[in-house]
PDB file of C-alpha atoms in Angstrom:
ATOM      1  CA  UNK H1348     137.096 125.185  97.937  1.00 54.00           C
ATOM      2  CA  UNK H1349     139.456 126.985 100.676  1.00 56.00           C
ATOM      3  CA  UNK H1350     141.359 128.966  97.694  1.00 78.00           C
ATOM      4  CA  UNK H1351     137.934 130.086  96.525  1.00 79.00           C
ATOM      5  CA  UNK H1352     137.038 131.512 100.119  1.00 81.00           C
ATOM      6  CA  UNK H1353     140.596 132.729 100.380  1.00 87.00           C
ATOM      7  CA  UNK H1354     140.327 134.614  97.087  1.00 88.00           C
ATOM      8  CA  UNK H1355     136.886 136.194  98.122  1.00 86.00           C
ATOM      9  CA  UNK H1356     138.121 137.531 101.456  1.00 90.00           C
ATOM     10  CA  UNK H1357     141.316 139.168  99.525  1.00 92.00           C
ATOM     11  CA  UNK H1358     138.735 140.746  96.963  1.00 90.00           C
ATOM     12  CA  UNK H1359     136.621 142.133  99.740  1.00 90.00           C
ATOM     13  CA  UNK H1360     139.495 143.347 101.927  1.00 95.00           C
ATOM     14  CA  UNK H1361     140.857 145.132  98.773  1.00 95.00           C
ATOM     15  CA  UNK H1362     137.377 146.200  97.942  1.00 92.00           C
ATOM     16  CA  UNK H1363     136.946 147.800 101.609  1.00 95.00           C
ATOM     17  CA  UNK H1364     140.570 149.721 101.134  1.00 96.00           C
ATOM     18  CA  UNK H1365     139.176 151.010  97.822  1.00 96.00           C
ATOM     19  CA  UNK H1366     135.892 152.261  99.611  1.00 95.00           C
ATOM     20  CA  UNK H1367     137.944 154.041 102.239  1.00 97.00           C
ATOM     21  CA  UNK H1368     139.966 155.579  99.665  1.00 97.00           C
ATOM     22  CA  UNK H1369     136.976 156.638  97.820  1.00 96.00           C
ATOM     23  CA  UNK H1370     135.743 158.394 100.984  1.00 96.00           C
ATOM     24  CA  UNK H1371     139.081 159.929 101.467  1.00 97.00           C
ATOM     25  CA  UNK H1372     138.940 161.570  98.062  1.00 96.00           C
ATOM     26  CA  UNK H1373     135.485 162.640  98.765  1.00 96.00           C
ATOM     27  CA  UNK H1374     136.450 164.245 102.112  1.00 96.00           C
ATOM     28  CA  UNK H1375     139.386 166.081 100.205  1.00 95.00           C
ATOM     29  CA  UNK H1376     136.630 167.360  97.583  1.00 96.00           C
ATOM     30  CA  UNK H1377     134.427 168.625 100.243  1.00 93.00           C
ATOM     31  CA  UNK H1378     136.801 171.623 100.925  1.00 91.00           C
ATOM     32  CA  UNK H1379     136.417 173.198  97.742  1.00 93.00           C
ATOM     33  CA  UNK H1380     132.812 172.363  96.725  1.00 95.00           C
ATOM     34  CA  UNK H1381     129.516 171.086  98.375  1.00 95.00           C
ATOM     35  CA  UNK H1382     128.812 167.375  99.019  1.00 95.00           C
ATOM     36  CA  UNK H1383     125.820 167.477  96.451  1.00 97.00           C
ATOM     37  CA  UNK H1384     128.447 168.177  93.506  1.00 97.00           C
ATOM     38  CA  UNK H1385     130.594 165.595  94.928  1.00 96.00           C
ATOM     39  CA  UNK H1386     127.783 162.949  94.788  1.00 96.00           C
ATOM     40  CA  UNK H1387     127.190 164.232  91.058  1.00 96.00           C
ATOM     41  CA  UNK H1388     130.981 163.505  90.114  1.00 94.00           C
ATOM     42  CA  UNK H1389     130.644 160.051  92.133  1.00 92.00           C
ATOM     43  CA  UNK H1390     127.959 159.064  89.973  1.00 92.00           C
ATOM     44  CA  UNK H1391     128.745 160.585  86.396  1.00 91.00           C
ATOM     45  CA  UNK H1392     131.804 158.532  86.144  1.00 84.00           C
ATOM     46  CA  UNK H1393     129.972 155.433  86.771  1.00 85.00           C
ATOM     47  CA  UNK H1394     127.288 156.045  84.292  1.00 90.00           C
ATOM     48  CA  UNK H1395     129.650 156.411  81.482  1.00 88.00           C
ATOM     49  CA  UNK H1396     131.490 153.014  82.217  1.00 86.00           C
ATOM     50  CA  UNK H1397     128.325 151.282  82.578  1.00 87.00           C
ATOM     51  CA  UNK H1398     126.852 152.365  79.335  1.00 92.00           C
ATOM     52  CA  UNK H1399     130.331 151.405  77.741  1.00 92.00           C
ATOM     53  CA  UNK H1400     129.862 147.983  78.972  1.00 87.00           C
ATOM     54  CA  UNK H1401     126.050 147.813  78.157  1.00 91.00           C
ATOM     55  CA  UNK H1402     127.251 148.633  74.420  1.00 91.00           C
ATOM     56  CA  UNK H1403     130.009 146.121  74.384  1.00 93.00           C
ATOM     57  CA  UNK H1404     127.520 143.351  75.780  1.00 89.00           C
ATOM     58  CA  UNK H1405     123.706 144.376  75.568  1.00 90.00           C
ATOM     59  CA  UNK H1406     121.465 143.806  78.598  1.00 86.00           C
ATOM     60  CA  UNK H1407     119.714 140.352  78.896  1.00 86.00           C
ATOM     61  CA  UNK H1408     116.854 140.352  81.323  1.00 87.00           C
ATOM     62  CA  UNK H1409     113.067 139.854  81.914  1.00 89.00           C
ATOM     63  CA  UNK H1410     112.411 143.546  83.074  1.00 84.00           C
ATOM     64  CA  UNK H1411     108.774 144.517  84.343  1.00 89.00           C
ATOM     65  CA  UNK H1412     109.647 146.213  87.694  1.00 89.00           C
ATOM     66  CA  UNK H1413     110.246 149.939  86.660  1.00 92.00           C
ATOM     67  CA  UNK H1414     109.012 151.562  89.865  1.00 94.00           C
ATOM     68  CA  UNK H1415     110.970 149.127  92.056  1.00 93.00           C
ATOM     69  CA  UNK H1416     113.829 149.842  89.868  1.00 93.00           C
ATOM     70  CA  UNK H1417     113.259 153.791  90.215  1.00 95.00           C
ATOM     71  CA  UNK H1418     112.755 153.189  93.977  1.00 95.00           C
ATOM     72  CA  UNK H1419     116.098 151.431  94.371  1.00 92.00           C
ATOM     73  CA  UNK H1420     117.821 154.429  92.470  1.00 93.00           C
ATOM     74  CA  UNK H1421     116.280 157.108  94.509  1.00 96.00           C
ATOM     75  CA  UNK H1422     116.947 155.338  97.907  1.00 95.00           C
ATOM     76  CA  UNK H1423     120.598 154.553  96.874  1.00 93.00           C
ATOM     77  CA  UNK H1424     120.983 158.335  96.165  1.00 95.00           C
ATOM     78  CA  UNK H1425     119.522 160.007  98.995  1.00 96.00           C
ATOM     79  CA  UNK H1426     121.791 157.478 101.295  1.00 96.00           C
ATOM     80  CA  UNK H1427     124.650 158.458  99.311  1.00 95.00           C
ATOM     81  CA  UNK H1428     123.708 162.269  99.666  1.00 97.00           C
ATOM     82  CA  UNK H1429     123.442 161.878 103.288  1.00 97.00           C
ATOM     83  CA  UNK H1430     126.659 159.799 103.322  1.00 97.00           C
ATOM     84  CA  UNK H1431     128.738 162.120 101.624  1.00 97.00           C
ATOM     85  CA  UNK H1432     127.490 165.157 103.569  1.00 97.00           C
ATOM     86  CA  UNK H1433     128.515 163.494 106.839  1.00 97.00           C
ATOM     87  CA  UNK H1434     131.946 162.592 105.385  1.00 96.00           C
ATOM     88  CA  UNK H1435     132.271 166.445 104.611  1.00 95.00           C
ATOM     89  CA  UNK H1436     131.348 167.156 108.311  1.00 95.00           C
ATOM     90  CA  UNK H1437     132.658 164.366 110.660  1.00 95.00           C
ATOM     91  CA  UNK H1438     135.534 162.113 110.949  1.00 95.00           C
ATOM     92  CA  UNK H1439     135.533 159.519 107.887  1.00 96.00           C
ATOM     93  CA  UNK H1440     135.757 156.460 110.222  1.00 95.00           C
ATOM     94  CA  UNK H1441     132.384 157.564 111.997  1.00 95.00           C
ATOM     95  CA  UNK H1442     130.632 158.364 108.738  1.00 95.00           C
ATOM     96  CA  UNK H1443     131.549 155.062 107.166  1.00 96.00           C
ATOM     97  CA  UNK H1444     130.507 153.170 110.448  1.00 95.00           C
ATOM     98  CA  UNK H1445     126.925 155.165 110.311  1.00 95.00           C
ATOM     99  CA  UNK H1446     126.704 153.700 106.439  1.00 94.00           C
ATOM    100  CA  UNK H1447     127.506 150.073 107.818  1.00 93.00           C
ATOM    101  CA  UNK H1448     124.462 150.299 109.817  1.00 94.00           C
ATOM    102  CA  UNK H1449     122.429 149.314 106.634  1.00 91.00           C
ATOM    103  CA  UNK H1450     123.101 145.667 107.763  1.00 88.00           C
ATOM    104  CA  UNK H1451     121.103 146.013 110.720  1.00 91.00           C
ATOM    105  CA  UNK H1452     118.133 147.694 108.687  1.00 93.00           C
ATOM    106  CA  UNK H1453     118.539 145.275 105.655  1.00 88.00           C
ATOM    107  CA  UNK H1454     117.845 142.553 108.113  1.00 89.00           C
ATOM    108  CA  UNK H1455     114.791 144.223 109.519  1.00 92.00           C
ATOM    109  CA  UNK H1456     113.283 145.255 106.044  1.00 90.00           C
ATOM    110  CA  UNK H1457     114.104 141.629 104.700  1.00 87.00           C
ATOM    111  CA  UNK H1458     112.020 140.369 107.435  1.00 88.00           C
ATOM    112  CA  UNK H1459     109.250 142.673 107.143  1.00 90.00           C
ATOM    113  CA  UNK H1460     109.082 142.751 103.388  1.00 88.00           C
ATOM    114  CA  UNK H1461     110.408 139.778 101.944  1.00 83.00           C
ATOM    115  CA  UNK H1462     109.560 137.543 104.981  1.00 85.00           C
ATOM    116  CA  UNK H1463     113.092 136.224 105.440  1.00 83.00           C
ATOM    117  CA  UNK H1464     113.760 134.630 108.687  1.00 85.00           C
ATOM    118  CA  UNK H1465     116.061 136.340 111.236  1.00 83.00           C
ATOM    119  CA  UNK H1466     116.181 133.847 114.183  1.00 86.00           C
ATOM    120  CA  UNK H1467     117.751 134.562 117.726  1.00 90.00           C
ATOM    121  CA  UNK H1468     121.328 135.556 116.359  1.00 89.00           C
ATOM    122  CA  UNK H1469     120.033 137.815 113.865  1.00 90.00           C
ATOM    123  CA  UNK H1470     117.685 139.407 116.311  1.00 93.00           C
ATOM    124  CA  UNK H1471     120.514 139.697 118.913  1.00 94.00           C
ATOM    125  CA  UNK H1472     122.455 141.427 116.201  1.00 92.00           C
ATOM    126  CA  UNK H1473     119.848 143.993 115.881  1.00 93.00           C
ATOM    127  CA  UNK H1474     119.650 144.806 119.166  1.00 94.00           C
ATOM    128  CA  UNK H1475     123.176 145.054 119.714  1.00 94.00           C
ATOM    129  CA  UNK H1476     123.289 147.154 116.782  1.00 94.00           C
ATOM    130  CA  UNK H1477     121.181 149.837 117.979  1.00 94.00           C
ATOM    131  CA  UNK H1478     123.064 149.982 121.306  1.00 95.00           C
ATOM    132  CA  UNK H1479     125.922 150.723 119.207  1.00 95.00           C
ATOM    133  CA  UNK H1480     124.197 153.505 117.190  1.00 94.00           C
ATOM    134  CA  UNK H1481     123.126 155.305 120.841  1.00 93.00           C
ATOM    135  CA  UNK H1482     126.827 155.002 121.645  1.00 93.00           C
ATOM    136  CA  UNK H1483     128.274 156.516 118.227  1.00 94.00           C
ATOM    137  CA  UNK H1484     125.807 159.246 118.294  1.00 92.00           C
ATOM    138  CA  UNK H1485     126.735 159.909 121.979  1.00 87.00           C
ATOM    139  CA  UNK H1486     122.983 160.375 122.617  1.00 81.00           C
ATOM    140  CA  UNK H1487     122.552 161.641 125.856  1.00 75.00           C
ATOM    141  CA  UNK H1488     118.641 161.655 125.913  1.00 69.00           C
ATOM    142  CA  UNK H1489     118.023 165.121 125.041  1.00 74.00           C
ATOM    143  CA  UNK H1490     118.693 165.654 121.002  1.00 76.00           C
ATOM    144  CA  UNK H1491     120.696 164.354 118.154  1.00 84.00           C
ATOM    145  CA  UNK H1492     123.176 166.216 115.926  1.00 90.00           C
ATOM    146  CA  UNK H1493     122.110 166.899 112.290  1.00 93.00           C
ATOM    147  CA  UNK H1494     125.139 164.516 111.201  1.00 94.00           C
ATOM    148  CA  UNK H1495     123.820 161.663 113.702  1.00 95.00           C
ATOM    149  CA  UNK H1496     120.352 161.515 111.997  1.00 93.00           C
ATOM    150  CA  UNK H1497     121.526 161.878 108.769  1.00 96.00           C
ATOM    151  CA  UNK H1498     123.759 159.288 109.399  1.00 96.00           C
ATOM    152  CA  UNK H1499     121.254 156.688 110.652  1.00 95.00           C
ATOM    153  CA  UNK H1500     119.282 157.946 107.589  1.00 96.00           C
ATOM    154  CA  UNK H1501     121.879 157.131 105.352  1.00 96.00           C
ATOM    155  CA  UNK H1502     121.840 153.497 106.790  1.00 94.00           C
ATOM    156  CA  UNK H1503     118.232 153.054 106.025  1.00 95.00           C
ATOM    157  CA  UNK H1504     118.374 154.416 102.764  1.00 94.00           C
ATOM    158  CA  UNK H1505     121.079 151.943 101.825  1.00 92.00           C
ATOM    159  CA  UNK H1506     119.163 149.339 103.517  1.00 91.00           C
ATOM    160  CA  UNK H1507     115.842 150.087 101.485  1.00 93.00           C
ATOM    161  CA  UNK H1508     118.277 149.729  98.200  1.00 90.00           C
ATOM    162  CA  UNK H1509     119.993 146.612  99.124  1.00 86.00           C
ATOM    163  CA  UNK H1510     116.527 144.914 100.031  1.00 88.00           C
ATOM    164  CA  UNK H1511     115.103 146.037  96.687  1.00 89.00           C
ATOM    165  CA  UNK H1512     117.963 144.834  94.766  1.00 84.00           C
ATOM    166  CA  UNK H1513     117.254 141.337  96.145  1.00 81.00           C
ATOM    167  CA  UNK H1514     113.810 141.275  94.427  1.00 85.00           C
ATOM    168  CA  UNK H1515     115.271 143.287  91.410  1.00 88.00           C
ATOM    169  CA  UNK H1516     118.255 140.821  90.345  1.00 82.00           C
ATOM    170  CA  UNK H1517     115.408 138.151  89.555  1.00 86.00           C
ATOM    171  CA  UNK H1518     114.133 140.733  86.668  1.00 91.00           C
ATOM    172  CA  UNK H1519     117.015 142.653  85.702  1.00 89.00           C
ATOM    173  CA  UNK H1520     120.684 142.478  84.750  1.00 87.00           C
ATOM    174  CA  UNK H1521     122.961 143.917  87.708  1.00 83.00           C
ATOM    175  CA  UNK H1522     124.361 146.731  85.362  1.00 85.00           C
ATOM    176  CA  UNK H1523     120.699 147.888  84.788  1.00 89.00           C
ATOM    177  CA  UNK H1524     120.227 147.817  88.727  1.00 88.00           C
ATOM    178  CA  UNK H1525     123.592 149.908  89.299  1.00 87.00           C
ATOM    179  CA  UNK H1526     122.785 152.236  86.166  1.00 90.00           C
ATOM    180  CA  UNK H1527     119.270 153.025  87.557  1.00 90.00           C
ATOM    181  CA  UNK H1528     121.141 154.240  90.936  1.00 90.00           C
ATOM    182  CA  UNK H1529     123.937 155.907  89.215  1.00 91.00           C
ATOM    183  CA  UNK H1530     121.561 157.962  86.417  1.00 94.00           C
ATOM    184  CA  UNK H1531     119.252 159.011  89.438  1.00 96.00           C
ATOM    185  CA  UNK H1532     122.185 159.888  91.422  1.00 94.00           C
ATOM    186  CA  UNK H1533     123.790 162.198  88.418  1.00 96.00           C
ATOM    187  CA  UNK H1534     120.437 163.793  87.415  1.00 96.00           C
ATOM    188  CA  UNK H1535     119.256 164.169  91.008  1.00 97.00           C
ATOM    189  CA  UNK H1536     122.419 166.622  92.184  1.00 97.00           C
ATOM    190  CA  UNK H1537     121.831 168.628  88.949  1.00 97.00           C
ATOM    191  CA  UNK H1538     118.504 169.398  89.881  1.00 97.00           C
ATOM    192  CA  UNK H1539     119.394 170.218  93.466  1.00 97.00           C
ATOM    193  CA  UNK H1540     122.240 172.542  92.318  1.00 97.00           C
ATOM    194  CA  UNK H1541     119.941 174.209  89.940  1.00 96.00           C
ATOM    195  CA  UNK H1542     117.355 174.995  92.983  1.00 96.00           C
ATOM    196  CA  UNK H1543     120.448 175.885  95.138  1.00 95.00           C
ATOM    197  CA  UNK H1544     121.515 178.648  92.960  1.00 94.00           C
ATOM    198  CA  UNK H1545     117.960 180.210  93.617  1.00 93.00           C
ATOM    199  CA  UNK H1546     117.435 179.302  96.893  1.00 93.00           C
ATOM    200  CA  UNK H1547     119.697 178.832  99.932  1.00 90.00           C
ATOM    201  CA  UNK H1548     118.936 177.411 103.313  1.00 92.00           C
ATOM    202  CA  UNK H1549     121.768 176.522 105.889  1.00 90.00           C
ATOM    203  CA  UNK H1550     119.524 173.861 107.563  1.00 91.00           C
ATOM    204  CA  UNK H1551     119.168 172.285 103.942  1.00 93.00           C
ATOM    205  CA  UNK H1552     123.033 172.334 103.211  1.00 93.00           C
ATOM    206  CA  UNK H1553     123.087 168.498 102.956  1.00 93.00           C
ATOM    207  CA  UNK H1554     120.730 168.572  99.935  1.00 94.00           C
ATOM    208  CA  UNK H1555     121.488 172.065  98.484  1.00 93.00           C
ATOM    209  CA  UNK H1556     124.433 173.754  97.043  1.00 92.00           C
ATOM    210  CA  UNK H1557     125.601 175.446  93.986  1.00 94.00           C
ATOM    211  CA  UNK H1558     127.742 174.098  91.124  1.00 94.00           C
ATOM    212  CA  UNK H1559     131.334 175.122  91.785  1.00 93.00           C
ATOM    213  CA  UNK H1560     133.809 174.741  88.856  1.00 94.00           C
ATOM    214  CA  UNK H1561     136.511 172.517  90.153  1.00 94.00           C
ATOM    215  CA  UNK H1562     140.003 173.718  90.360  1.00 92.00           C
ATOM    216  CA  UNK H1563     142.864 171.824  88.447  1.00 91.00           C
ATOM    217  CA  UNK H1564     143.729 170.050  91.544  1.00 91.00           C
ATOM    218  CA  UNK H1565     140.091 168.822  92.137  1.00 95.00           C
ATOM    219  CA  UNK H1566     140.216 166.949  88.835  1.00 95.00           C
ATOM    220  CA  UNK H1567     143.012 164.676  90.149  1.00 95.00           C
ATOM    221  CA  UNK H1568     140.708 163.796  93.132  1.00 95.00           C
ATOM    222  CA  UNK H1569     137.323 163.487  90.917  1.00 95.00           C
ATOM    223  CA  UNK H1570     139.146 160.988  88.705  1.00 93.00           C
ATOM    224  CA  UNK H1571     140.193 159.087  91.840  1.00 94.00           C
ATOM    225  CA  UNK H1572     136.840 159.234  93.256  1.00 94.00           C
ATOM    226  CA  UNK H1573     135.321 157.615  90.161  1.00 89.00           C
ATOM    227  CA  UNK H1574     138.263 155.159  89.778  1.00 89.00           C
ATOM    228  CA  UNK H1575     138.244 153.954  93.484  1.00 93.00           C
ATOM    229  CA  UNK H1576     134.450 153.504  93.592  1.00 89.00           C
ATOM    230  CA  UNK H1577     133.984 151.695  90.562  1.00 83.00           C
ATOM    231  CA  UNK H1578     136.809 149.324  90.986  1.00 87.00           C
ATOM    232  CA  UNK H1579     135.730 148.722  94.611  1.00 88.00           C
ATOM    233  CA  UNK H1580     132.360 147.871  93.226  1.00 82.00           C
ATOM    234  CA  UNK H1581     133.763 145.265  90.745  1.00 81.00           C
ATOM    235  CA  UNK H1582     135.967 143.665  93.348  1.00 87.00           C
ATOM    236  CA  UNK H1583     133.004 143.504  96.155  1.00 85.00           C
ATOM    237  CA  UNK H1584     130.861 141.764  93.387  1.00 77.00           C
ATOM    238  CA  UNK H1585     134.058 139.440  92.553  1.00 83.00           C
ATOM    239  CA  UNK H1586     134.159 138.526  96.526  1.00 86.00           C
ATOM    240  CA  UNK H1587     130.646 137.598  96.705  1.00 77.00           C
ATOM    241  CA  UNK H1588     130.985 135.448  93.621  1.00 73.00           C
ATOM    242  CA  UNK H1589     133.981 133.428  95.447  1.00 80.00           C
ATOM    243  CA  UNK H1590     132.692 133.082  99.185  1.00 74.00           C
ATOM    244  CA  UNK H1591     129.356 132.811 101.005  1.00 75.00           C
ATOM    245  CA  UNK H1592     127.522 136.129 101.892  1.00 70.00           C
ATOM    246  CA  UNK H1593     127.861 135.996 105.737  1.00 74.00           C
ATOM    247  CA  UNK H1594     131.986 135.497 105.458  1.00 79.00           C
ATOM    248  CA  UNK H1595     132.205 138.556 102.967  1.00 82.00           C
ATOM    249  CA  UNK H1596     129.763 140.605 104.807  1.00 82.00           C
ATOM    250  CA  UNK H1597     131.794 140.275 107.899  1.00 85.00           C
ATOM    251  CA  UNK H1598     135.201 140.816 106.051  1.00 89.00           C
ATOM    252  CA  UNK H1599     133.396 144.100 104.710  1.00 90.00           C
ATOM    253  CA  UNK H1600     133.734 145.752 108.104  1.00 93.00           C
ATOM    254  CA  UNK H1601     137.418 146.292 107.685  1.00 94.00           C
ATOM    255  CA  UNK H1602     136.353 149.221 105.615  1.00 94.00           C
ATOM    256  CA  UNK H1603     135.742 150.833 109.004  1.00 95.00           C
ATOM    257  CA  UNK H1604     139.238 150.413 110.141  1.00 95.00           C
ATOM    258  CA  UNK H1605     140.674 151.582 106.797  1.00 96.00           C
ATOM    259  CA  UNK H1606     138.281 154.538 107.062  1.00 96.00           C
ATOM    260  CA  UNK H1607     139.673 155.422 110.532  1.00 96.00           C
ATOM    261  CA  UNK H1608     143.444 155.245 109.725  1.00 96.00           C
ATOM    262  CA  UNK H1609     143.010 157.295 106.305  1.00 96.00           C
ATOM    263  CA  UNK H1610     140.750 159.827 108.377  1.00 96.00           C
ATOM    264  CA  UNK H1611     143.481 160.283 110.911  1.00 96.00           C
ATOM    265  CA  UNK H1612     146.097 160.754 108.167  1.00 95.00           C
ATOM    266  CA  UNK H1613     143.890 163.566 106.670  1.00 94.00           C
ATOM    267  CA  UNK H1614     143.617 165.263 110.356  1.00 93.00           C
ATOM    268  CA  UNK H1615     140.793 163.556 111.759  1.00 94.00           C
ATOM    269  CA  UNK H1616     140.635 163.383 115.774  1.00 92.00           C
ATOM    270  CA  UNK H1617     140.931 160.012 117.060  1.00 90.00           C
ATOM    271  CA  UNK H1618     137.377 158.455 118.199  1.00 91.00           C
ATOM    272  CA  UNK H1619     136.217 158.951 121.794  1.00 92.00           C
ATOM    273  CA  UNK H1620     136.146 155.887 124.009  1.00 93.00           C
ATOM    274  CA  UNK H1621     132.078 156.097 123.620  1.00 93.00           C
ATOM    275  CA  UNK H1622     132.556 156.236 119.656  1.00 94.00           C
ATOM    276  CA  UNK H1623     134.856 153.484 119.493  1.00 94.00           C
ATOM    277  CA  UNK H1624     132.574 151.336 121.715  1.00 95.00           C
ATOM    278  CA  UNK H1625     129.700 152.145 119.461  1.00 95.00           C
ATOM    279  CA  UNK H1626     131.910 151.296 116.394  1.00 95.00           C
ATOM    280  CA  UNK H1627     132.706 147.876 117.988  1.00 95.00           C
ATOM    281  CA  UNK H1628     129.142 147.114 118.527  1.00 95.00           C
ATOM    282  CA  UNK H1629     128.002 147.937 115.293  1.00 95.00           C
ATOM    283  CA  UNK H1630     130.776 145.653 113.689  1.00 93.00           C
ATOM    284  CA  UNK H1631     129.682 142.805 116.050  1.00 93.00           C
ATOM    285  CA  UNK H1632     126.053 143.119 115.186  1.00 93.00           C
ATOM    286  CA  UNK H1633     126.844 143.244 111.720  1.00 89.00           C
ATOM    287  CA  UNK H1634     128.916 139.845 112.179  1.00 88.00           C
ATOM    288  CA  UNK H1635     126.055 138.384 113.981  1.00 89.00           C
ATOM    289  CA  UNK H1636     123.216 139.189 111.212  1.00 87.00           C
ATOM    290  CA  UNK H1637     125.731 138.301 108.623  1.00 80.00           C
ATOM    291  CA  UNK H1638     126.550 134.896 109.782  1.00 74.00           C
ATOM    292  CA  UNK H1639     122.774 133.685 109.546  1.00 61.00           C
ATOM    293  CA  UNK H1640     123.405 133.946 105.782  1.00 54.00           C
TER     294      UNK H1640
END
C-alpha cells in the first residue's frame, strides 16, 4: 500500500513539474503571439492525440449529457484563456497560484450543486483561501487589477469544469470529456482571432487577438507546450489512480513552487512578502479542503 501511495506522490510531483514547464513554454510564446493563439496551440495538439487514442480504442460510454459536456468544455476553455493571459502579464508563480484557487471554488460548487458535505475543516479552508486571495491580489480596498479578477475567474472557471466532471464521469469516457474541452479550446480561439482581425479593443486583449504565423524558433516552444501539457495530464491521472485524492491534491501544490523557480529563471521578479503570504495561505487552504476527501 505504501508503495502505491509513494508512486502516486512521485507521479504527481512529476506532473506538477510538467505543468510548470507548460506554463514556462506559454510565457515564452507570449512574447511573439497573443495568449489567445497560445491557447489554440495548447489544445490543437491534444485534440489529435486524443482522436488517435479513440481510433485505436473506441469510446465505451452511456452518454446523454451533451449540454453538461459542452458546459464543461466552455468553462475549461474560458479558465484557460484567462490563465494564459495572466501568464503573459504577471509572474508565472502568481498566475499558477490564481489557477490553484480552483480547489476552493470546487469545494463551494460541490457543496451547492452536488450536495457534498464540507465540514468544519473544509469551511475553514475556504475562509483561509479567500484571505489568501485578498493578499495575493494586494487588494487595498479600492480596486483590483485586470490580472487579479481574471486570475480569480480562471479559478472559478476551472472549478466549474472540475465540478461538472464529477457528474460527467458517470456517463462518458474520460477521453470524451477531455476532447470536449480541447475541441472547444481549439475552435474558440479561432473564432476569437477572426473577430480580432476585424475589431480590436485594448480592454479585451485577454480574449481578442490576431493570428501571427509562428517563427521557426516558436515551433519548438509550441511542440514543448503540447508535449508538457499532454504528459502532465497523463501523469496526473496516474497519480490519482495510485493514491487518495486528498494526498495527491495536496502534492499538486508543488506546482506553485516549481512555477516560481522557473519564472525567476525566465526573468520574473521575486514575489513580495504580501504575495508570498497569500500563496502560503492558498496552499494551506487547498490542503485543508483536500484533506477531507
